[in-house]
Short mmCIF file of C-alpha atoms in Angstrom, two decimals:
data_model
loop_
_atom_site.label_atom_id
_atom_site.label_comp_id
_atom_site.label_asym_id
_atom_site.label_seq_id
_atom_site.Cartn_x
_atom_site.Cartn_y
_atom_site.Cartn_z
CA MET A 274 141.47 111.23 40.74
CA LYS A 275 140.02 113.90 43.14
CA LEU A 276 136.21 114.23 43.63
CA SER A 277 134.82 117.38 44.87
CA VAL A 278 131.48 119.02 45.70
CA LEU A 279 129.56 121.88 44.69
CA ASP A 280 126.66 122.97 46.72
CA GLN A 281 123.74 125.55 45.58
CA SER A 282 121.80 125.33 49.05
CA PRO A 283 118.67 124.20 47.29
CA LEU A 284 115.17 124.18 48.92
CA LEU A 285 113.61 121.01 49.05
CA LEU A 286 109.93 120.35 49.57
CA GLY A 287 108.63 121.61 52.99
CA MET A 288 112.45 123.23 53.81
CA THR A 289 112.99 126.83 54.81
CA PRO A 290 116.05 128.72 53.79
CA GLN A 291 117.29 128.01 57.17
CA ASP A 292 116.87 124.17 56.61
CA ALA A 293 118.59 124.66 53.17
CA LEU A 294 121.61 126.28 54.70
CA GLN A 295 121.72 123.81 57.56
CA GLN A 296 121.88 121.00 55.10
CA THR A 297 124.65 122.50 53.42
CA THR A 298 126.52 122.58 56.40
CA GLU A 299 125.56 118.79 57.28
CA LEU A 300 126.81 117.90 53.50
CA ALA A 301 130.16 119.65 53.96
CA ARG A 302 130.85 117.77 57.31
CA TRP A 303 129.64 114.55 55.60
CA THR A 304 131.47 114.86 52.39
CA GLU A 305 134.55 115.77 54.13
CA GLU A 306 134.13 112.44 56.12
CA LEU A 307 133.78 110.65 53.01
CA GLY A 308 136.99 111.72 51.38
CA TYR A 309 136.00 114.60 48.86
CA HIS A 310 138.76 117.06 47.89
CA ARG A 311 136.97 120.32 48.29
CA PHE A 312 133.53 122.01 48.86
CA TRP A 313 132.54 125.05 46.91
CA VAL A 314 129.16 127.18 47.32
CA SER A 315 127.53 129.33 44.82
CA GLU A 316 126.05 132.89 44.36
CA HIS A 317 122.63 133.21 43.37
CA HIS A 318 120.46 136.44 43.90
CA SER A 319 116.66 136.83 44.37
CA THR A 320 115.64 133.38 44.07
CA ASN A 321 113.16 131.28 45.84
CA SER A 322 114.45 127.82 45.54
CA LEU A 323 118.36 128.54 46.17
CA ALA A 324 119.50 129.89 49.46
CA GLY A 325 123.17 130.62 49.02
CA SER A 326 123.33 134.61 47.82
CA SER A 327 126.57 135.32 49.92
CA PRO A 328 129.06 132.51 49.51
CA GLU A 329 131.93 134.45 50.89
CA ILE A 330 130.01 134.31 54.45
CA LEU A 331 128.70 130.75 53.69
CA ALA A 332 132.21 129.43 53.13
CA THR A 333 133.45 131.22 56.43
CA HIS A 334 130.80 129.21 58.20
CA LEU A 335 131.66 126.03 56.36
CA ALA A 336 135.46 126.26 57.03
CA GLY A 337 134.80 126.48 60.77
CA GLN A 338 132.73 123.62 60.72
CA THR A 339 135.04 121.41 59.24
CA LYS A 340 138.84 120.64 59.66
CA ASN A 341 140.62 119.70 56.33
CA ILE A 342 138.23 119.70 53.21
CA ARG A 343 139.17 122.57 51.12
CA ILE A 344 136.41 125.28 51.08
CA GLY A 345 135.71 127.80 48.56
CA THR A 346 133.31 129.74 46.41
CA GLY A 347 131.86 128.59 43.17
CA GLY A 348 131.82 131.49 42.75
CA ILE A 349 131.94 135.29 43.51
CA LEU A 350 130.57 137.23 40.47
CA LEU A 351 133.42 139.45 40.30
CA PRO A 352 132.14 142.15 37.99
CA HIS A 353 129.76 143.16 40.64
CA TYR A 354 132.36 143.91 43.24
CA SER A 355 135.66 145.87 44.06
CA SER A 356 138.45 143.70 43.50
CA TYR A 357 140.12 145.23 46.62
CA LYS A 358 137.01 144.22 48.92
CA VAL A 359 137.11 140.98 47.69
CA ALA A 360 140.87 140.42 48.33
CA GLU A 361 140.17 141.88 51.60
CA ALA A 362 137.68 139.49 52.51
CA PHE A 363 139.61 136.45 51.37
CA ARG A 364 142.95 137.47 53.18
CA VAL A 365 140.71 137.23 56.30
CA LEU A 366 139.51 133.93 55.34
CA GLU A 367 143.09 132.68 54.24
CA THR A 368 144.24 133.85 57.59
CA LEU A 369 141.68 132.19 59.47
CA TYR A 370 142.13 128.89 57.74
CA PRO A 371 145.50 128.85 55.84
CA GLY A 372 145.86 126.55 52.88
CA ARG A 373 142.06 125.27 52.86
CA ILE A 374 140.45 128.37 50.92
CA ASP A 375 139.81 128.41 47.12
CA LEU A 376 138.56 131.93 45.45
CA GLY A 377 136.38 130.90 42.69
CA VAL A 378 135.26 133.94 40.59
CA GLY A 379 132.80 134.23 37.31
CA ARG A 380 132.64 136.59 34.55
CA ALA A 381 128.84 136.15 34.02
CA PRO A 382 126.73 138.73 35.97
CA GLY A 383 123.62 136.99 36.16
CA GLY A 384 120.75 137.27 34.29
CA ILE A 385 118.14 139.51 36.19
CA ASN A 386 118.81 142.89 35.19
CA ASN A 387 117.12 144.50 38.49
CA VAL A 388 119.56 142.56 40.69
CA ASN A 389 122.53 143.53 38.51
CA LEU A 390 121.33 147.24 38.91
CA ALA A 391 120.90 146.59 42.78
CA LEU A 392 124.18 145.29 43.09
CA ASN A 393 125.95 148.26 41.41
CA ARG A 394 124.16 151.08 42.57
CA GLY A 395 121.74 151.34 39.59
CA LYS A 396 124.42 150.55 36.96
CA LEU A 397 124.89 147.51 34.79
CA PRO A 398 128.26 146.14 35.56
CA ASN A 399 130.88 146.08 32.73
CA THR A 400 132.30 142.55 31.81
CA GLU A 401 134.76 144.01 29.59
CA GLU A 402 136.74 145.08 32.84
CA TYR A 403 136.94 141.41 34.30
CA PRO A 404 140.30 140.76 33.05
CA ALA A 405 141.67 143.96 34.72
CA GLN A 406 139.75 142.93 37.94
CA VAL A 407 141.08 139.40 37.90
CA ASN A 408 144.65 140.97 37.74
CA ASP A 409 144.08 143.29 40.53
CA LEU A 410 142.47 140.81 42.64
CA MET A 411 145.63 138.49 42.08
CA GLY A 412 147.86 141.04 43.14
CA TYR A 413 145.92 142.37 46.34
CA LEU A 414 145.82 138.64 47.24
CA HIS A 415 149.78 138.36 46.99
CA GLY A 416 150.46 141.58 48.99
CA GLU A 417 151.08 143.60 45.80
CA ASP A 418 149.92 147.33 45.02
CA PRO A 419 148.64 146.66 41.69
CA LYS A 420 147.11 150.38 41.17
CA GLN A 421 150.18 151.94 42.95
CA MET A 422 148.17 153.59 45.55
CA GLY A 423 150.10 153.06 48.31
CA ILE A 424 147.95 150.38 49.92
CA HIS A 425 147.60 146.62 50.48
CA ALA A 426 145.11 143.95 51.06
CA SER A 427 145.04 143.31 54.88
CA PRO A 428 145.73 141.25 56.58
CA ARG A 429 148.97 140.23 54.91
CA GLY A 430 150.27 136.50 55.19
CA LYS A 431 152.54 134.06 53.74
CA THR A 432 150.08 132.03 51.73
CA ALA A 433 147.08 133.23 49.28
CA PRO A 434 143.84 131.49 48.28
CA PRO A 435 144.22 130.56 44.78
CA ILE A 436 142.04 132.10 42.10
CA TRP A 437 139.73 129.33 40.24
CA MET A 438 138.15 130.93 37.27
CA LEU A 439 134.80 129.52 36.57
CA GLY A 440 133.17 129.60 33.11
CA SER A 441 130.97 127.51 30.65
CA SER A 442 132.57 129.20 27.47
CA GLY A 443 135.43 129.34 25.59
CA THR A 444 136.02 133.29 26.53
CA SER A 445 136.38 132.31 30.28
CA ALA A 446 138.92 129.71 29.29
CA ARG A 447 141.20 132.23 27.44
CA VAL A 448 141.02 134.75 30.18
CA ALA A 449 141.98 132.31 32.73
CA ALA A 450 144.97 130.99 30.50
CA ASP A 451 146.01 134.70 29.96
CA MET A 452 146.00 135.46 33.98
CA GLY A 453 147.49 132.39 34.76
CA VAL A 454 144.80 131.18 37.29
CA SER A 455 143.19 127.57 37.53
CA TYR A 456 140.12 126.99 35.33
CA SER A 457 136.77 125.04 36.12
CA PHE A 458 134.33 124.18 33.41
CA ALA A 459 130.65 124.11 34.44
CA HIS A 460 129.40 121.37 32.33
CA PHE A 461 126.22 121.25 34.66
CA ILE A 462 125.41 124.77 32.98
CA ASN A 463 126.65 124.02 29.29
CA GLY A 464 126.88 120.27 28.06
CA TYR A 465 128.68 121.63 24.89
CA GLY A 466 132.06 122.66 23.94
CA GLY A 467 133.75 122.40 27.34
CA THR A 468 136.59 119.96 25.97
CA ARG A 469 137.53 122.65 23.53
CA ALA A 470 137.52 125.34 26.32
CA MET A 471 139.81 123.26 28.28
CA GLN A 472 142.31 122.67 25.51
CA ARG A 473 142.08 126.21 24.72
CA TYR A 474 142.92 127.08 28.48
CA GLN A 475 145.75 124.42 28.46
CA SER A 476 147.19 125.63 25.16
CA TYR A 477 147.33 129.23 25.84
CA PHE A 478 148.17 129.21 29.84
CA LYS A 479 150.93 131.72 30.77
CA GLY A 480 152.37 131.33 34.24
CA SER A 481 151.64 133.85 37.09
CA ILE A 482 152.53 134.65 40.67
CA GLN A 483 149.78 132.14 41.75
CA GLN A 484 151.09 129.27 39.47
CA THR A 485 153.16 128.03 36.82
CA LYS A 486 151.42 125.40 35.28
CA PRO A 487 147.61 125.10 34.17
CA LEU A 488 145.39 123.30 36.67
CA GLY A 489 141.62 122.64 35.70
CA ASN A 490 138.56 120.71 36.72
CA VAL A 491 135.09 120.07 35.55
CA SER A 492 131.68 120.26 37.36
CA ILE A 493 128.49 118.26 36.42
CA PHE A 494 125.25 117.25 37.92
CA ALA A 495 125.29 113.61 39.41
CA VAL A 496 122.66 111.10 40.79
CA CYS A 497 123.81 107.88 42.02
CA ALA A 498 121.71 105.29 43.73
CA GLU A 499 121.87 101.42 44.45
CA THR A 500 120.18 100.63 41.47
CA GLU A 501 119.97 102.52 37.90
CA ALA A 502 116.03 102.33 38.17
CA HIS A 503 116.07 104.15 41.63
CA ALA A 504 118.67 106.78 40.28
CA GLU A 505 116.52 107.31 37.28
CA TYR A 506 113.50 107.92 39.65
CA LEU A 507 115.45 110.45 41.87
CA ALA A 508 116.93 112.07 38.77
CA SER A 509 113.48 112.77 37.40
CA SER A 510 112.76 115.65 39.76
CA LEU A 511 116.03 117.26 38.68
CA ASP A 512 114.86 116.91 34.92
CA LEU A 513 111.80 118.89 35.99
CA ALA A 514 113.61 121.51 37.76
CA ILE A 515 115.97 122.21 34.99
CA LEU A 516 113.24 122.34 32.46
CA LYS A 517 111.14 124.65 34.75
CA ILE A 518 114.10 127.19 35.24
CA GLU A 519 114.38 127.05 31.42
CA GLN A 520 110.91 127.96 30.99
CA GLY A 521 111.16 130.79 33.54
CA GLY A 522 109.05 129.47 36.09
CA ILE A 523 109.18 130.81 39.73
CA ARG A 524 109.30 128.02 42.31
CA HIS A 525 109.75 128.19 46.01
CA TYR A 526 111.35 124.82 46.12
CA PHE A 527 112.68 122.03 44.07
CA PRO A 528 110.27 119.45 42.65
CA THR A 529 109.95 115.75 44.22
CA PRO A 530 110.42 112.68 42.28
CA GLU A 531 106.57 112.16 42.83
CA GLU A 532 105.99 115.36 41.46
CA ALA A 533 108.03 114.79 38.27
CA THR A 534 106.68 111.19 37.82
CA ASN A 535 103.06 112.50 37.82
CA TYR A 536 103.81 115.47 35.41
CA SER A 537 102.32 115.58 32.14
CA TYR A 538 105.15 116.30 29.54
CA THR A 539 104.84 117.50 26.02
CA MET A 540 106.76 116.10 23.23
CA TYR A 541 108.83 119.18 23.20
CA GLU A 542 109.51 118.98 26.91
CA LYS A 543 110.64 115.32 26.93
CA GLN A 544 113.06 116.44 24.09
CA ARG A 545 114.62 119.01 26.33
CA ILE A 546 114.92 116.69 29.21
CA GLN A 547 116.78 114.38 26.81
CA GLU A 548 118.96 117.14 25.72
CA ASN A 549 119.73 118.35 29.28
CA ARG A 550 120.88 114.88 30.21
CA ARG A 551 123.96 115.75 28.63
CA ARG A 552 124.69 117.98 32.10
CA MET A 553 124.09 114.64 34.07
CA ILE A 554 125.45 111.58 35.33
CA VAL A 555 122.78 108.97 36.31
CA GLY A 556 123.12 105.55 37.27
CA SER A 557 124.22 102.94 39.94
CA PRO A 558 127.62 103.32 41.52
CA ASP A 559 129.57 101.13 38.84
CA GLN A 560 127.79 103.07 36.14
CA VAL A 561 128.39 106.65 37.67
CA LYS A 562 132.10 105.80 38.23
CA LYS A 563 132.47 104.91 34.84
CA GLN A 564 131.01 108.31 33.33
CA ILE A 565 132.74 110.28 35.74
CA GLU A 566 136.14 108.95 34.86
CA THR A 567 135.23 109.22 31.20
CA LEU A 568 134.05 112.82 31.75
CA ALA A 569 137.74 113.54 33.09
CA ASN A 570 139.35 111.86 30.55
CA TYR A 571 137.61 113.85 27.81
CA TYR A 572 138.64 117.14 29.74
CA GLU A 573 141.96 115.68 30.66
CA VAL A 574 141.73 116.74 34.23
CA ASP A 575 142.09 114.62 37.34
CA GLU A 576 139.24 116.19 39.24
CA VAL A 577 135.48 116.39 38.99
CA ILE A 578 133.12 118.21 40.88
CA VAL A 579 129.79 116.63 41.73
CA ASN A 580 126.39 118.81 42.23
CA THR A 581 123.88 116.52 43.37
CA ILE A 582 120.12 118.07 43.88
CA VAL A 583 117.54 115.38 44.76
CA SER A 584 114.95 114.86 47.14
CA PRO A 585 114.66 113.96 50.21
CA PHE A 586 117.85 114.97 51.69
CA GLU A 587 118.74 111.73 52.74
CA GLU A 588 119.02 110.77 49.27
CA ARG A 589 121.47 113.56 48.36
CA MET A 590 123.63 112.54 51.18
CA ARG A 591 123.59 108.48 50.06
CA SER A 592 124.27 109.66 46.57
CA TYR A 593 127.58 111.22 47.56
CA GLN A 594 128.47 108.14 49.72
CA LEU A 595 127.81 105.70 46.79
CA ILE A 596 130.06 107.80 44.60
CA ALA A 597 132.65 108.09 47.29
CA ASP A 598 132.55 104.25 47.81
CA ALA A 599 132.84 103.67 44.12
CA PHE A 600 135.82 105.34 43.88
CA GLN A 601 137.21 104.21 47.34
CA LEU A 602 138.24 107.75 48.62
#
C-alpha cells in the first residue's frame, strides 16, 4: 500500500508564516526520505493559522527541493480560475519536473464570501460550470484546443500531469467518474459517506484521455507516537483546533497539547470532539497501521494520504517516521 502526505503549512505556537513554509519544505524532504509516495499542499485564503494560499507556487518550490516524490496540489480551487491559466501553470511545472506533478482540483470555492468576491473580481464563482472547467483543463493539459479558439496551453510536452478531483461528497465523486479523472476523498473533512462516494466513483467511471481505469485514494488526519497515551496527548491539540474552527474562532496559531489539556470543555464540546474523531487516526505505530489498513479496505483503495498537525514540529516529523516504519516503506 502507498502512503502519501497532505500538508497545510500550519502555524504552530511562536512560528511565523515563513517558519510554516520552511517546515513544509523540511517535511517534504523528510517524507521523501522515509518513502512516502506523494506530497500535496493545500489552498487556504485569508487565514491566520495556515500559510499555504498559493499551492501551485509552493509545489514548484517543493519539486525543486526534492528528487523523486510526487508533488501536487490538494488542491486548486478551480471555480475561481481560468482553466487555460491553470493548465499553462501546470504545463510549466510538468516541463520542469516531468512525471512528478499532480494537479489536484476542488469544486468548493471556500467558505468566506469576501474572499470569493476578491478572487473573482467582485462576483461569486459559478460551481455549476465546474464539470466544463475540468473538461477544458484536461484538454489543454493534453495539447488540445477544447474551445476551438486556435490556441494551446504552452509549453507543450509528451507528458501531462494527472488531474485528481478532491471531494468530500458524492457529487464530486460522480463528476470525477464522468470526467474520467482520479478521485481523492477528504475523510479528514467529512467522516461520513466516503465509502459510498468512492463506490459511486468506481461504479460510474468512464475512461478519458487521461486514464482508462478508476484510481482513488483517501486522506485522513493521523497522529502517531511511541505510546497510545502520548499520541492522545499530542492529538488533543488537534481536537481543540478543529473545535475552534467549527465555532468560528479566529486563531493565529494551532494550539499546543498543554493548552488543550488545560482547556475547560463543556459537555457539548466533549461530544463534538468525540464526533470529530471519526476524521482522525490516533495511536501507537501498530494501532495506526491497523487503522490505516482498515480505512483503505473500507474505501477499496491502495493509497492513504496522511495529514498530521501536532505541536511541536519535531513531533510532526516523528509521527510521519513512526508510520513509515510501521509500514516498512
